[in-house]
mmCIF file with all atom_site columns, C-alpha atoms in Angstrom:
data_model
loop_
_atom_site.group_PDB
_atom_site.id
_atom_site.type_symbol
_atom_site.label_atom_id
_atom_site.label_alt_id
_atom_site.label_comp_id
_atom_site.label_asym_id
_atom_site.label_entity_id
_atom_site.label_seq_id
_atom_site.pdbx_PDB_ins_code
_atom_site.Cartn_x
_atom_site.Cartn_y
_atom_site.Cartn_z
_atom_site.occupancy
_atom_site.B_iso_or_equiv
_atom_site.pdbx_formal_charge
_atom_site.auth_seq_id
_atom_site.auth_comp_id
_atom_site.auth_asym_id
_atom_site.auth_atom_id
_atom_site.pdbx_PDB_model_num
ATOM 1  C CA . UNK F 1 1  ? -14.093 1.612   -10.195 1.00 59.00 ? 933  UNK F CA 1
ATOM 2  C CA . UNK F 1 2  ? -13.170 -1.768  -12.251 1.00 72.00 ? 934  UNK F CA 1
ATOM 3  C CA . UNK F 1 3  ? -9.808  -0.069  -13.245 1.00 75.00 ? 935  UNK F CA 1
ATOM 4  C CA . UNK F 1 4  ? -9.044  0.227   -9.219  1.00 66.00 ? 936  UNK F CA 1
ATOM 5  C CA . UNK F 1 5  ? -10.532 -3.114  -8.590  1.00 75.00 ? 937  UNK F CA 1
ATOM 6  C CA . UNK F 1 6  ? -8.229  -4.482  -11.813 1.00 83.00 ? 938  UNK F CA 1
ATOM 7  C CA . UNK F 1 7  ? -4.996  -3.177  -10.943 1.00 80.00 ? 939  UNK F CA 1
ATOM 8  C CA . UNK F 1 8  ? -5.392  -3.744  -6.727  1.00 76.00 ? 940  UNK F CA 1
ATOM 9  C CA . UNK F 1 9  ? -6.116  -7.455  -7.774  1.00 85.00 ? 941  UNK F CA 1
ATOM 10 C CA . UNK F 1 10 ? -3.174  -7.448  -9.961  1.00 88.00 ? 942  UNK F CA 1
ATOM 11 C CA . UNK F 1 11 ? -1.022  -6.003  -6.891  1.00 82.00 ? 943  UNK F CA 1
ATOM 12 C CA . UNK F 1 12 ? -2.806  -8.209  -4.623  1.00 83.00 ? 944  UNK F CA 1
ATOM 13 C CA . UNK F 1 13 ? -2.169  -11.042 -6.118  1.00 91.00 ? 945  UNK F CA 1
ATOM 14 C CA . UNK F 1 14 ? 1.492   -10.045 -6.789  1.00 89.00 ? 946  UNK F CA 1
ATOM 15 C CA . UNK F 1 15 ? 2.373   -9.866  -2.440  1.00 84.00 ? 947  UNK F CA 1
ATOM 16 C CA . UNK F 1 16 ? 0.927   -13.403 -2.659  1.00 89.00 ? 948  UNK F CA 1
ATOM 17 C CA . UNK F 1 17 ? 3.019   -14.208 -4.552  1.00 91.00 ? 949  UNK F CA 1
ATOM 18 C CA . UNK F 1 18 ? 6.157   -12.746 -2.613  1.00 86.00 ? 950  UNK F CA 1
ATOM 19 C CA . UNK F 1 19 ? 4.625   -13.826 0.809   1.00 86.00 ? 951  UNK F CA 1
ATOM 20 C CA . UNK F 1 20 ? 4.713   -17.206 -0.567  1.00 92.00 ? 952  UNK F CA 1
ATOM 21 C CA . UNK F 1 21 ? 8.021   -16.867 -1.972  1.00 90.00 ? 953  UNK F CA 1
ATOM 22 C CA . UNK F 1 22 ? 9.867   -14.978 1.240   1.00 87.00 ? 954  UNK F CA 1
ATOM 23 C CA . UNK F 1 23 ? 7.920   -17.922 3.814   1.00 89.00 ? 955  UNK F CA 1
ATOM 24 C CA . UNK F 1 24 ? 9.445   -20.577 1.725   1.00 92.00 ? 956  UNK F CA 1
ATOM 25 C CA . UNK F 1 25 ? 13.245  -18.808 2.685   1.00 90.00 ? 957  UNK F CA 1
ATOM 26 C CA . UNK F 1 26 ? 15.214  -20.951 5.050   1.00 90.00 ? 958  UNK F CA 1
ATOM 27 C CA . UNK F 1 27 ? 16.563  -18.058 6.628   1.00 90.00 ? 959  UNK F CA 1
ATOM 28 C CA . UNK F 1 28 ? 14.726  -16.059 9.175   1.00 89.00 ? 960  UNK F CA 1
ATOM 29 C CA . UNK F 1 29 ? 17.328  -12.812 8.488   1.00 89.00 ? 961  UNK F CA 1
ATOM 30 C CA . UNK F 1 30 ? 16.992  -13.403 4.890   1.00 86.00 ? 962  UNK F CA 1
ATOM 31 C CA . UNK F 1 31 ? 12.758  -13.672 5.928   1.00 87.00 ? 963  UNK F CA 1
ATOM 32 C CA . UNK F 1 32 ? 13.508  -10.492 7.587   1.00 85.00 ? 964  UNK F CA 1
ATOM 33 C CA . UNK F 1 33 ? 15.130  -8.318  5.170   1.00 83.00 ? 965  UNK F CA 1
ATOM 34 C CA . UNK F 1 34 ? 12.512  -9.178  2.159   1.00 83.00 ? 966  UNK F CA 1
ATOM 35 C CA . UNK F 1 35 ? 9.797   -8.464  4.650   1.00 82.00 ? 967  UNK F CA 1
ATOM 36 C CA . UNK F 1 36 ? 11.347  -4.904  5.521   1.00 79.00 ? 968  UNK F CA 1
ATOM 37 C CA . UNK F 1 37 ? 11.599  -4.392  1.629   1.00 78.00 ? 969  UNK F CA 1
ATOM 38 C CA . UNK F 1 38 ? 8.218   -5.081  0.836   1.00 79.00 ? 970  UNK F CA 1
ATOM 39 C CA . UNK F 1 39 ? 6.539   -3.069  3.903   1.00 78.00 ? 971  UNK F CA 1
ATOM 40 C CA . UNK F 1 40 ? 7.136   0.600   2.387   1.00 76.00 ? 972  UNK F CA 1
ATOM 41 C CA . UNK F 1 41 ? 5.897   -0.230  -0.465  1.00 77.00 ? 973  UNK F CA 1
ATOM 42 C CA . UNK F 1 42 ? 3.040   -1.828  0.935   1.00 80.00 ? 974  UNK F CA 1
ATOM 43 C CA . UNK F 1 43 ? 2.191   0.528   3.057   1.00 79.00 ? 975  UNK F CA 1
ATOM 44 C CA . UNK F 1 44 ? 2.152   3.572   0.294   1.00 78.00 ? 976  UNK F CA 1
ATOM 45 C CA . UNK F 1 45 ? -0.121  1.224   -1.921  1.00 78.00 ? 977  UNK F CA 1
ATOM 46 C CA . UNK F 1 46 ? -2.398  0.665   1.104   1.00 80.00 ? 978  UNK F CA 1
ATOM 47 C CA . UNK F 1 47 ? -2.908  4.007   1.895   1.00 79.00 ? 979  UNK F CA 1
ATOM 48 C CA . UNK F 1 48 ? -3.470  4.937   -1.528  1.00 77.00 ? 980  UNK F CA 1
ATOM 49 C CA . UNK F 1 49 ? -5.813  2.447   -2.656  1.00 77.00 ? 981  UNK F CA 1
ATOM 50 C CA . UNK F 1 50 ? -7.430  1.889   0.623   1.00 79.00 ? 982  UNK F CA 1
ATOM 51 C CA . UNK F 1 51 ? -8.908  5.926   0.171   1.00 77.00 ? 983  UNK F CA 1
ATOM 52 C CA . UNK F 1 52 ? -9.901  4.960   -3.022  1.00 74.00 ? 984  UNK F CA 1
ATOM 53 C CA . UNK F 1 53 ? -12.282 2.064   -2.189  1.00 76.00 ? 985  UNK F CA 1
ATOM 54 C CA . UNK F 1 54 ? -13.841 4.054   0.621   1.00 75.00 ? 986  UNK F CA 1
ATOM 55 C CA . UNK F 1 55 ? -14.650 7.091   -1.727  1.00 72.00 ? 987  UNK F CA 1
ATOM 56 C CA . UNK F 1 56 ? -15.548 5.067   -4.837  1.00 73.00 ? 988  UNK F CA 1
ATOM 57 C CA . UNK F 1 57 ? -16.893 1.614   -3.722  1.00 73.00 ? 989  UNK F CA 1
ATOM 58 C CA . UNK F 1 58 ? -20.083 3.097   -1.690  1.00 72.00 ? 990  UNK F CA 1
ATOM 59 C CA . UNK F 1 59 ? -23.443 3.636   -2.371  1.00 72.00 ? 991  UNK F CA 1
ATOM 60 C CA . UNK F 1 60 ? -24.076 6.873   -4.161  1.00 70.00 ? 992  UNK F CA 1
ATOM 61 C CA . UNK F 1 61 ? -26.837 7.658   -1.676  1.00 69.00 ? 993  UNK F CA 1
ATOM 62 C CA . UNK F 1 62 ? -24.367 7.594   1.504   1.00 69.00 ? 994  UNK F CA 1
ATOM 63 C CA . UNK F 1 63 ? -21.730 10.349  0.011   1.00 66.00 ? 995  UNK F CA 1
ATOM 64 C CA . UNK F 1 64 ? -20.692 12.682  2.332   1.00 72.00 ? 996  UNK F CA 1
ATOM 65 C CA . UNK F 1 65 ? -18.234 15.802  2.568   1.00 73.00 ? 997  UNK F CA 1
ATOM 66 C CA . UNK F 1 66 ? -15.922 12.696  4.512   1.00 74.00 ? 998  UNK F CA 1
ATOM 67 C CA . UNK F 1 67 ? -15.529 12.193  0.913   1.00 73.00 ? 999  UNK F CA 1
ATOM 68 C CA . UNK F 1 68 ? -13.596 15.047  0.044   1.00 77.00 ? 1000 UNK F CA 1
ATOM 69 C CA . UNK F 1 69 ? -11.324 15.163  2.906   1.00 77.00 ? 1001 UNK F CA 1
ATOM 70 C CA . UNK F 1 70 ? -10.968 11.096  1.144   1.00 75.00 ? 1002 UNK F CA 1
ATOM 71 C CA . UNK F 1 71 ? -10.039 12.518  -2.455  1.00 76.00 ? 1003 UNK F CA 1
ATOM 72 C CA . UNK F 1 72 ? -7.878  14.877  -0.451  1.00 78.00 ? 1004 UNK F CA 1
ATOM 73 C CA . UNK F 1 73 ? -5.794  12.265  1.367   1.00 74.00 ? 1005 UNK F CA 1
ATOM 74 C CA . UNK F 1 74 ? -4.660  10.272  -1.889  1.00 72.00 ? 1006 UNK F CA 1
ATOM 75 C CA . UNK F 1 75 ? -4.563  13.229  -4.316  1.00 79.00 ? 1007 UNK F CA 1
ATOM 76 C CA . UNK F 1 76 ? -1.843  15.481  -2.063  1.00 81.00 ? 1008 UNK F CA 1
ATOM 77 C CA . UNK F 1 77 ? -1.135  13.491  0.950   1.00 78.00 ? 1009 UNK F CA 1
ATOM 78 C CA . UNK F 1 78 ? -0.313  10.214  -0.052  1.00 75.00 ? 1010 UNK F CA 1
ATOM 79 C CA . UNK F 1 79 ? 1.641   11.497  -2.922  1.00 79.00 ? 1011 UNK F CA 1
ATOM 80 C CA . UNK F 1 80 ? 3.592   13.708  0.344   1.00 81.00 ? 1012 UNK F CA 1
ATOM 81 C CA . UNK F 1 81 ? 4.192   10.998  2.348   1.00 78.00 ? 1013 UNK F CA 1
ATOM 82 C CA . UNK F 1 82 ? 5.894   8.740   -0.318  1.00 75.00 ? 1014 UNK F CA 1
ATOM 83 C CA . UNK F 1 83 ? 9.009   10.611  -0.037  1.00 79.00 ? 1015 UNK F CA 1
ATOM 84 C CA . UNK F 1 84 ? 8.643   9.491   3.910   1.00 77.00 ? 1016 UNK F CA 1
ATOM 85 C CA . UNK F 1 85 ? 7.637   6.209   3.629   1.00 72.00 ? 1017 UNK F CA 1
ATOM 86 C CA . UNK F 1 86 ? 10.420  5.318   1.840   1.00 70.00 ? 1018 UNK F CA 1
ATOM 87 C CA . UNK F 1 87 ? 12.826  7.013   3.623   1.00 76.00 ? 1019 UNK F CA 1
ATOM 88 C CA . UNK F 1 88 ? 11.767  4.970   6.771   1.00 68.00 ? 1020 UNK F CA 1
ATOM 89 C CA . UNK F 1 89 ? 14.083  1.992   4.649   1.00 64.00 ? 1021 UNK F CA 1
ATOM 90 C CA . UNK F 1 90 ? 17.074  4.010   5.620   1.00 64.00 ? 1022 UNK F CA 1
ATOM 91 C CA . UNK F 1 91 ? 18.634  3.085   8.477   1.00 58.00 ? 1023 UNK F CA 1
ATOM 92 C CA . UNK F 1 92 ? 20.019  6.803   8.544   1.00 50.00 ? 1024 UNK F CA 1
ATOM 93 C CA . UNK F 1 93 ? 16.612  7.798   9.060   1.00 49.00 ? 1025 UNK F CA 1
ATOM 94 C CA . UNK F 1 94 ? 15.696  5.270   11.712  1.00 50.00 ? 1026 UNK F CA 1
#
């Protein structure tokens, strides 16, 4: 659990660091495009590490089989919806 807390702090702190960077941008296309950059990404991490901290960061005495469909979702479909999530970039695919 502290290597998932480590590294999503790490990450976390990173999009601060962009959001602060892209806000400071004078212009609201340029805004725009960095913001449409970041957001696949995002949204892959989120998904991933958001299962994680519901599976791992509760009390052992409230497990449940919602945990396994949990483990499920970021072992084989997170990993199956990259490919998708970063196709959504493509303005082919949109």
């Amino acid at each position: 659990a502290i290597n998932a807390v480590g590294t999503s702090v790490i990450i976390l702190l990173s999009y601060v660091c962009i959001l602060r960077t892209v806000l400071r941008m004078r212009s609201a296309q340029s805004r725009s495009r960095a913001f449409n950059t970041c957001a696949s990404h995002l949204t892959a991490v989120s998904l991933f590490y958001g299962t994680i901290f519901f599976t791992y960061l509760q009390p052992a005495s409230s497990h449940s089989s919602l945990d396994k469909v949990a483990s499920i979702f970021y072992t084989v479909l997170t990993p199956m919806l990259n490919p998708f999530i970063y196709s959504l970039r493509n303005k082919e695919v949109k």
